[in-house]
Amino acid sequence: MITIDQELDTSGLMCPLPLLRLKKTLQLMGSGQTVRVRATDPASVLDFGVYLEQAGHDLVEYAEETGAHLFLIRKG
C-alpha cells in the first residue's frame, strides 16, 4: 500500500500550468513522498514524463479515467 502525501488537481488547466503546479508541489515535498495528480490536459502525459525523467522523480503509477489522466509520482 502506497501512502499518498499530497493531492493535486489540475483539471481544466492547460499547458504549462499543470506542469508548473506539479513542480511547485514537488519543491515543497520531502524525498520519497508521493503526490497523486489529476490532469485533463492531454499534453500533461508527455510534459510530466519528460520532466520526471530529467528531474529524477519516479512515475509510480499512471491511469486514464474518462477525460482525465491520473499520475502517482514519488519525489526523488
Short mmCIF file of N, CA, C and O in Angstrom, two decimals:
data_model
loop_
_atom_site.label_atom_id
_atom_site.label_comp_id
_atom_site.label_asym_id
_atom_site.label_seq_id
_atom_site.Cartn_x
_atom_site.Cartn_y
_atom_site.Cartn_z
N MET A 1 0.84 -1.19 0.00
CA MET A 1 0.00 0.00 0.00
C MET A 1 0.89 1.25 0.00
O MET A 1 1.79 1.38 0.81
N ILE A 2 0.63 2.13 -0.91
CA ILE A 2 1.41 3.36 -1.04
C ILE A 2 0.67 4.49 -0.33
O ILE A 2 -0.53 4.70 -0.55
N THR A 3 1.39 5.21 0.51
CA THR A 3 0.83 6.37 1.18
C THR A 3 0.87 7.55 0.23
O THR A 3 1.91 7.82 -0.38
N ILE A 4 -0.23 8.25 0.10
CA ILE A 4 -0.28 9.45 -0.73
C ILE A 4 -0.17 10.65 0.19
O ILE A 4 -1.01 10.87 1.06
N ASP A 5 0.92 11.41 0.00
CA ASP A 5 1.20 12.54 0.88
C ASP A 5 0.53 13.83 0.43
O ASP A 5 0.24 14.70 1.25
N GLN A 6 0.32 13.97 -0.88
CA GLN A 6 -0.28 15.19 -1.43
C GLN A 6 -1.25 14.81 -2.54
O GLN A 6 -1.06 13.81 -3.23
N GLU A 7 -2.27 15.63 -2.75
CA GLU A 7 -3.20 15.51 -3.87
C GLU A 7 -3.13 16.81 -4.66
O GLU A 7 -3.12 17.89 -4.06
N LEU A 8 -3.07 16.69 -5.97
CA LEU A 8 -3.01 17.87 -6.82
C LEU A 8 -4.01 17.69 -7.96
O LEU A 8 -3.88 16.75 -8.74
N ASP A 9 -4.99 18.57 -8.05
CA ASP A 9 -5.99 18.50 -9.10
C ASP A 9 -5.77 19.67 -10.06
O ASP A 9 -5.99 20.82 -9.70
N THR A 10 -5.31 19.35 -11.26
CA THR A 10 -5.07 20.39 -12.26
C THR A 10 -6.13 20.33 -13.37
O THR A 10 -5.91 20.83 -14.46
N SER A 11 -7.26 19.73 -13.06
CA SER A 11 -8.35 19.61 -14.04
C SER A 11 -8.73 20.99 -14.58
O SER A 11 -8.86 21.95 -13.82
N GLY A 12 -8.88 21.05 -15.90
CA GLY A 12 -9.28 22.30 -16.54
C GLY A 12 -8.14 23.23 -16.89
O GLY A 12 -8.32 24.19 -17.61
N LEU A 13 -6.94 22.96 -16.38
CA LEU A 13 -5.78 23.80 -16.68
C LEU A 13 -5.06 23.26 -17.91
O LEU A 13 -4.97 22.06 -18.11
N MET A 14 -4.55 24.17 -18.72
CA MET A 14 -3.83 23.78 -19.93
C MET A 14 -2.36 24.12 -19.78
O MET A 14 -1.96 24.94 -18.96
N CYS A 15 -1.55 23.48 -20.62
CA CYS A 15 -0.10 23.65 -20.64
C CYS A 15 0.25 25.13 -20.67
O CYS A 15 -0.36 25.88 -21.44
N PRO A 16 1.17 25.57 -19.85
CA PRO A 16 2.09 24.83 -18.99
C PRO A 16 1.66 24.75 -17.53
O PRO A 16 2.42 24.30 -16.69
N LEU A 17 0.44 25.17 -17.21
CA LEU A 17 0.03 25.27 -15.80
C LEU A 17 0.06 23.95 -15.03
O LEU A 17 0.54 23.93 -13.88
N PRO A 18 -0.40 22.81 -15.58
CA PRO A 18 -0.30 21.57 -14.80
C PRO A 18 1.15 21.24 -14.41
O PRO A 18 1.41 20.85 -13.26
N LEU A 19 2.08 21.41 -15.34
CA LEU A 19 3.48 21.13 -15.05
C LEU A 19 4.04 22.10 -14.01
O LEU A 19 4.76 21.70 -13.09
N LEU A 20 3.71 23.36 -14.12
CA LEU A 20 4.19 24.35 -13.15
C LEU A 20 3.65 24.06 -11.76
O LEU A 20 4.38 24.15 -10.76
N ARG A 21 2.40 23.65 -11.66
CA ARG A 21 1.81 23.31 -10.36
C ARG A 21 2.47 22.06 -9.78
O ARG A 21 2.71 21.97 -8.58
N LEU A 22 2.76 21.08 -10.64
CA LEU A 22 3.45 19.88 -10.18
C LEU A 22 4.83 20.22 -9.65
O LEU A 22 5.23 19.76 -8.58
N LYS A 23 5.59 21.03 -10.39
CA LYS A 23 6.93 21.42 -9.95
C LYS A 23 6.88 22.11 -8.59
O LYS A 23 7.68 21.80 -7.70
N LYS A 24 5.95 23.02 -8.41
CA LYS A 24 5.83 23.75 -7.15
C LYS A 24 5.49 22.80 -6.00
O LYS A 24 6.06 22.89 -4.91
N THR A 25 4.58 21.87 -6.25
CA THR A 25 4.20 20.90 -5.22
C THR A 25 5.39 20.04 -4.83
O THR A 25 5.64 19.82 -3.64
N LEU A 26 6.13 19.53 -5.82
CA LEU A 26 7.29 18.68 -5.54
C LEU A 26 8.37 19.43 -4.77
O LEU A 26 9.05 18.84 -3.93
N GLN A 27 8.55 20.71 -5.03
CA GLN A 27 9.55 21.50 -4.32
C GLN A 27 9.26 21.55 -2.82
O GLN A 27 10.17 21.64 -2.01
N LEU A 28 7.99 21.50 -2.46
CA LEU A 28 7.59 21.60 -1.06
C LEU A 28 7.57 20.26 -0.34
O LEU A 28 7.34 20.21 0.87
N MET A 29 7.81 19.18 -1.09
CA MET A 29 7.74 17.83 -0.52
C MET A 29 9.13 17.30 -0.19
O MET A 29 10.13 17.76 -0.73
N GLY A 30 9.16 16.30 0.68
CA GLY A 30 10.41 15.64 1.02
C GLY A 30 10.69 14.47 0.09
O GLY A 30 9.77 13.91 -0.52
N SER A 31 11.94 14.09 0.00
CA SER A 31 12.34 12.96 -0.83
C SER A 31 11.60 11.70 -0.40
O SER A 31 11.49 11.42 0.80
N GLY A 32 11.07 10.96 -1.37
CA GLY A 32 10.35 9.73 -1.08
C GLY A 32 8.86 9.91 -0.88
O GLY A 32 8.12 8.93 -0.86
N GLN A 33 8.41 11.14 -0.73
CA GLN A 33 6.97 11.38 -0.57
C GLN A 33 6.28 11.25 -1.92
O GLN A 33 6.91 11.39 -2.97
N THR A 34 4.97 11.03 -1.89
CA THR A 34 4.23 10.85 -3.13
C THR A 34 3.12 11.89 -3.29
O THR A 34 2.57 12.39 -2.31
N VAL A 35 2.84 12.18 -4.55
CA VAL A 35 1.74 13.08 -4.90
C VAL A 35 0.90 12.40 -5.97
O VAL A 35 1.43 11.79 -6.89
N ARG A 36 -0.42 12.50 -5.81
CA ARG A 36 -1.34 12.00 -6.82
C ARG A 36 -1.87 13.21 -7.58
O ARG A 36 -2.37 14.15 -6.97
N VAL A 37 -1.73 13.17 -8.90
CA VAL A 37 -2.11 14.30 -9.74
C VAL A 37 -3.23 13.87 -10.69
O VAL A 37 -3.16 12.81 -11.32
N ARG A 38 -4.22 14.72 -10.81
CA ARG A 38 -5.30 14.54 -11.79
C ARG A 38 -5.16 15.68 -12.80
O ARG A 38 -5.13 16.84 -12.42
N ALA A 39 -5.07 15.33 -14.08
CA ALA A 39 -4.92 16.33 -15.13
C ALA A 39 -5.85 16.00 -16.30
O ALA A 39 -6.05 14.83 -16.62
N THR A 40 -6.40 17.04 -16.91
CA THR A 40 -7.26 16.84 -18.08
C THR A 40 -6.57 17.29 -19.37
O THR A 40 -7.06 17.00 -20.46
N ASP A 41 -5.45 17.97 -19.26
CA ASP A 41 -4.70 18.42 -20.43
C ASP A 41 -4.00 17.22 -21.07
O ASP A 41 -3.17 16.58 -20.42
N PRO A 42 -4.30 16.91 -22.34
CA PRO A 42 -3.65 15.77 -22.99
C PRO A 42 -2.13 15.90 -23.04
O PRO A 42 -1.42 14.89 -23.01
N ALA A 43 -1.61 17.12 -23.07
CA ALA A 43 -0.16 17.33 -23.13
C ALA A 43 0.53 16.95 -21.81
O ALA A 43 1.75 16.77 -21.79
N SER A 44 -0.22 16.82 -20.74
CA SER A 44 0.39 16.51 -19.44
C SER A 44 1.11 15.17 -19.45
O SER A 44 2.11 15.01 -18.76
N VAL A 45 0.65 14.23 -20.24
CA VAL A 45 1.30 12.91 -20.29
C VAL A 45 2.74 13.05 -20.76
O VAL A 45 3.67 12.55 -20.11
N LEU A 46 2.95 13.75 -21.83
CA LEU A 46 4.30 13.96 -22.35
C LEU A 46 5.09 14.92 -21.45
O LEU A 46 6.24 14.64 -21.10
N ASP A 47 4.47 16.02 -21.06
CA ASP A 47 5.15 17.02 -20.23
C ASP A 47 5.64 16.42 -18.91
O ASP A 47 6.79 16.61 -18.52
N PHE A 48 4.77 15.70 -18.22
CA PHE A 48 5.14 15.10 -16.93
C PHE A 48 6.23 14.06 -17.12
O PHE A 48 7.18 13.99 -16.35
N GLY A 49 6.09 13.23 -18.17
CA GLY A 49 7.07 12.17 -18.41
C GLY A 49 8.48 12.71 -18.61
O GLY A 49 9.44 12.23 -17.99
N VAL A 50 8.60 13.73 -19.44
CA VAL A 50 9.91 14.33 -19.71
C VAL A 50 10.46 14.99 -18.45
O VAL A 50 11.62 14.79 -18.09
N TYR A 51 9.62 15.75 -17.76
CA TYR A 51 10.07 16.44 -16.55
C TYR A 51 10.52 15.45 -15.47
O TYR A 51 11.59 15.62 -14.87
N LEU A 52 9.74 14.42 -15.23
CA LEU A 52 10.08 13.46 -14.18
C LEU A 52 11.40 12.77 -14.46
O LEU A 52 12.22 12.57 -13.56
N GLU A 53 11.62 12.42 -15.71
CA GLU A 53 12.87 11.76 -16.09
C GLU A 53 14.07 12.70 -15.88
O GLU A 53 15.09 12.31 -15.32
N GLN A 54 13.92 13.93 -16.30
CA GLN A 54 15.02 14.90 -16.17
C GLN A 54 15.29 15.29 -14.73
O GLN A 54 16.44 15.54 -14.35
N ALA A 55 14.24 15.35 -13.92
CA ALA A 55 14.39 15.83 -12.54
C ALA A 55 14.69 14.70 -11.55
O ALA A 55 14.96 14.97 -10.39
N GLY A 56 14.59 13.44 -11.99
CA GLY A 56 14.92 12.33 -11.12
C GLY A 56 13.80 11.86 -10.21
O GLY A 56 14.04 11.24 -9.18
N HIS A 57 12.55 12.16 -10.59
CA HIS A 57 11.40 11.69 -9.84
C HIS A 57 10.86 10.43 -10.51
O HIS A 57 11.15 10.16 -11.67
N ASP A 58 10.04 9.66 -9.79
CA ASP A 58 9.54 8.39 -10.31
C ASP A 58 8.04 8.44 -10.56
O ASP A 58 7.27 8.85 -9.68
N LEU A 59 7.64 7.98 -11.74
CA LEU A 59 6.23 7.77 -12.02
C LEU A 59 5.89 6.38 -11.51
O LEU A 59 6.30 5.38 -12.09
N VAL A 60 5.17 6.32 -10.40
CA VAL A 60 4.85 5.05 -9.75
C VAL A 60 3.69 4.37 -10.46
O VAL A 60 3.68 3.16 -10.65
N GLU A 61 2.72 5.18 -10.89
CA GLU A 61 1.52 4.63 -11.50
C GLU A 61 0.89 5.66 -12.41
O GLU A 61 0.94 6.87 -12.12
N TYR A 62 0.31 5.19 -13.49
CA TYR A 62 -0.42 6.06 -14.42
C TYR A 62 -1.69 5.35 -14.83
O TYR A 62 -1.68 4.14 -15.08
N ALA A 63 -2.78 6.08 -14.89
CA ALA A 63 -4.05 5.52 -15.33
C ALA A 63 -4.84 6.59 -16.06
O ALA A 63 -4.66 7.79 -15.83
N GLU A 64 -5.69 6.13 -16.95
CA GLU A 64 -6.61 7.03 -17.64
C GLU A 64 -8.00 6.79 -17.10
O GLU A 64 -8.40 5.65 -16.86
N GLU A 65 -8.70 7.88 -16.91
CA GLU A 65 -10.09 7.85 -16.47
C GLU A 65 -10.83 8.66 -17.52
O GLU A 65 -10.21 9.43 -18.25
N THR A 66 -12.10 8.55 -17.62
CA THR A 66 -12.85 9.30 -18.62
C THR A 66 -12.48 10.78 -18.57
O THR A 66 -12.76 11.45 -17.59
N GLY A 67 -11.79 11.24 -19.61
CA GLY A 67 -11.43 12.64 -19.71
C GLY A 67 -10.31 13.11 -18.80
O GLY A 67 -10.07 14.31 -18.70
N ALA A 68 -9.62 12.20 -18.11
CA ALA A 68 -8.57 12.62 -17.18
C ALA A 68 -7.42 11.63 -17.17
O ALA A 68 -7.56 10.47 -17.50
N HIS A 69 -6.27 12.15 -16.80
CA HIS A 69 -5.06 11.35 -16.62
C HIS A 69 -4.72 11.40 -15.13
O HIS A 69 -4.73 12.48 -14.51
N LEU A 70 -4.41 10.24 -14.55
CA LEU A 70 -4.08 10.15 -13.13
C LEU A 70 -2.65 9.66 -12.98
O LEU A 70 -2.28 8.63 -13.54
N PHE A 71 -1.87 10.41 -12.24
CA PHE A 71 -0.45 10.11 -12.03
C PHE A 71 -0.19 9.93 -10.55
O PHE A 71 -0.69 10.70 -9.74
N LEU A 72 0.62 8.96 -10.21
CA LEU A 72 1.13 8.82 -8.85
C LEU A 72 2.65 8.95 -8.96
O LEU A 72 3.30 8.17 -9.64
N ILE A 73 3.18 9.99 -8.33
CA ILE A 73 4.58 10.37 -8.51
C ILE A 73 5.30 10.35 -7.16
O ILE A 73 4.77 10.88 -6.16
N ARG A 74 6.49 9.76 -7.14
CA ARG A 74 7.33 9.76 -5.95
C ARG A 74 8.49 10.72 -6.17
O ARG A 74 9.21 10.62 -7.16
N LYS A 75 8.66 11.63 -5.23
CA LYS A 75 9.77 12.59 -5.35
C LYS A 75 11.10 11.88 -5.16
O LYS A 75 11.27 11.10 -4.23
N GLY A 76 12.04 12.19 -6.04
CA GLY A 76 13.37 11.58 -5.99
C GLY A 76 14.28 12.25 -4.99
O GLY A 76 13.93 13.20 -4.33
#
